[in-house]
């Protein structure tokens, strides 16, 4: 029993002796992956979704920061502005009535959804050199705006250490769950899909060990 406690103490001491943490800020572009069909056998609404603004603010804790492999834990709050165009989708029977090349999306209405995700990203990272590393991880996310929705994303990222006090990162995050259908008033009515984004971030460590 004493040996087990000694090993656990040694491991925890080693991990926390190589821990750094600091501010994380970022911005980028979003890619809603949606059902883009405008033809349907039954009347329903179609949607075009386009994320115009995408940013985040958070805090990162890095474990085993001096090792070849290390772990990041990022707690972030994001903000996204998604421009939405809602229209009455054409029926399949209408295709034969429309001359080839003349079909356009029917008139509709435009509005903006403000999306507020809160997430905790856990990633494993591997150093390619003293400056470069890449990582893979998972990102449980709770969207609190425009509706309360849970999503589970996967993330791939690369990082470049400019100095002891600054690191640049580029990440791609893909939501695995059908999140967009929950952003409607009532049934999904054609608005279904996943949220993904490409983010450029800056990590500013406050504590370096």
Short mmCIF file of C-alpha atoms in Angstrom, two decimals, residues 31-40 42-52 80-89 109-116 143 145-149 177-195:
data_model
loop_
_atom_site.label_atom_id
_atom_site.label_comp_id
_atom_site.label_asym_id
_atom_site.label_seq_id
_atom_site.Cartn_x
_atom_site.Cartn_y
_atom_site.Cartn_z
CA UNK A 31 -18.64 25.61 -41.93
CA UNK A 32 -22.18 24.44 -41.19
CA UNK A 33 -22.54 21.05 -42.92
CA UNK A 34 -26.21 20.95 -43.75
CA UNK A 35 -28.80 19.16 -45.84
CA UNK A 36 -28.58 21.38 -48.92
CA UNK A 37 -31.40 19.75 -50.93
CA UNK A 38 -33.92 22.26 -52.31
CA UNK A 39 -36.23 19.62 -53.84
CA UNK A 40 -38.61 17.60 -51.67
CA UNK A 42 -43.51 17.34 -49.42
CA UNK A 43 -43.74 21.08 -48.72
CA UNK A 44 -41.14 22.24 -46.23
CA UNK A 45 -38.65 25.02 -45.61
CA UNK A 46 -35.07 25.01 -46.80
CA UNK A 47 -32.19 26.83 -45.13
CA UNK A 48 -28.85 28.23 -46.20
CA UNK A 49 -26.56 28.73 -43.18
CA UNK A 50 -23.37 30.78 -43.32
CA UNK A 51 -21.26 31.59 -40.25
CA UNK A 52 -19.87 35.11 -40.73
CA UNK A 80 -20.57 32.95 -33.63
CA UNK A 81 -22.80 34.96 -35.92
CA UNK A 82 -24.63 32.76 -38.45
CA UNK A 83 -26.49 34.35 -41.36
CA UNK A 84 -29.53 32.23 -42.24
CA UNK A 85 -31.68 32.37 -45.38
CA UNK A 86 -35.02 30.58 -45.01
CA UNK A 87 -37.10 29.75 -48.09
CA UNK A 88 -39.94 27.53 -49.23
CA UNK A 89 -38.24 24.54 -50.86
CA UNK A 109 -36.36 35.72 -45.41
CA UNK A 110 -32.93 36.37 -43.90
CA UNK A 111 -32.05 36.52 -40.22
CA UNK A 112 -29.00 36.12 -37.98
CA UNK A 113 -28.53 33.51 -35.28
CA UNK A 114 -26.17 34.36 -32.42
CA UNK A 115 -24.53 31.10 -31.30
CA UNK A 116 -22.86 30.83 -27.89
CA UNK A 143 -24.61 25.55 -26.98
CA UNK A 145 -27.76 30.16 -27.70
CA UNK A 146 -30.04 30.13 -29.67
CA UNK A 147 -31.18 26.91 -27.96
CA UNK A 148 -29.63 24.73 -25.26
CA UNK A 149 -28.04 21.87 -27.25
CA UNK A 177 -24.13 15.42 -33.65
CA UNK A 178 -27.01 16.88 -35.66
CA UNK A 179 -27.00 20.25 -33.91
CA UNK A 180 -28.73 22.51 -36.43
CA UNK A 181 -32.09 20.75 -36.14
CA UNK A 182 -32.39 22.01 -32.56
CA UNK A 183 -32.03 25.66 -33.63
CA UNK A 184 -35.51 25.73 -35.21
CA UNK A 185 -38.81 26.82 -33.74
CA UNK A 186 -40.68 23.54 -33.76
CA UNK A 187 -39.80 20.59 -36.08
CA UNK A 188 -36.56 20.65 -38.05
CA UNK A 189 -38.36 21.27 -41.39
CA UNK A 190 -35.20 20.71 -43.45
CA UNK A 191 -32.77 22.59 -41.25
CA UNK A 192 -30.46 19.79 -40.19
CA UNK A 193 -26.70 19.43 -40.05
CA UNK A 194 -23.43 19.63 -38.15
CA UNK A 195 -21.32 22.59 -37.07
#
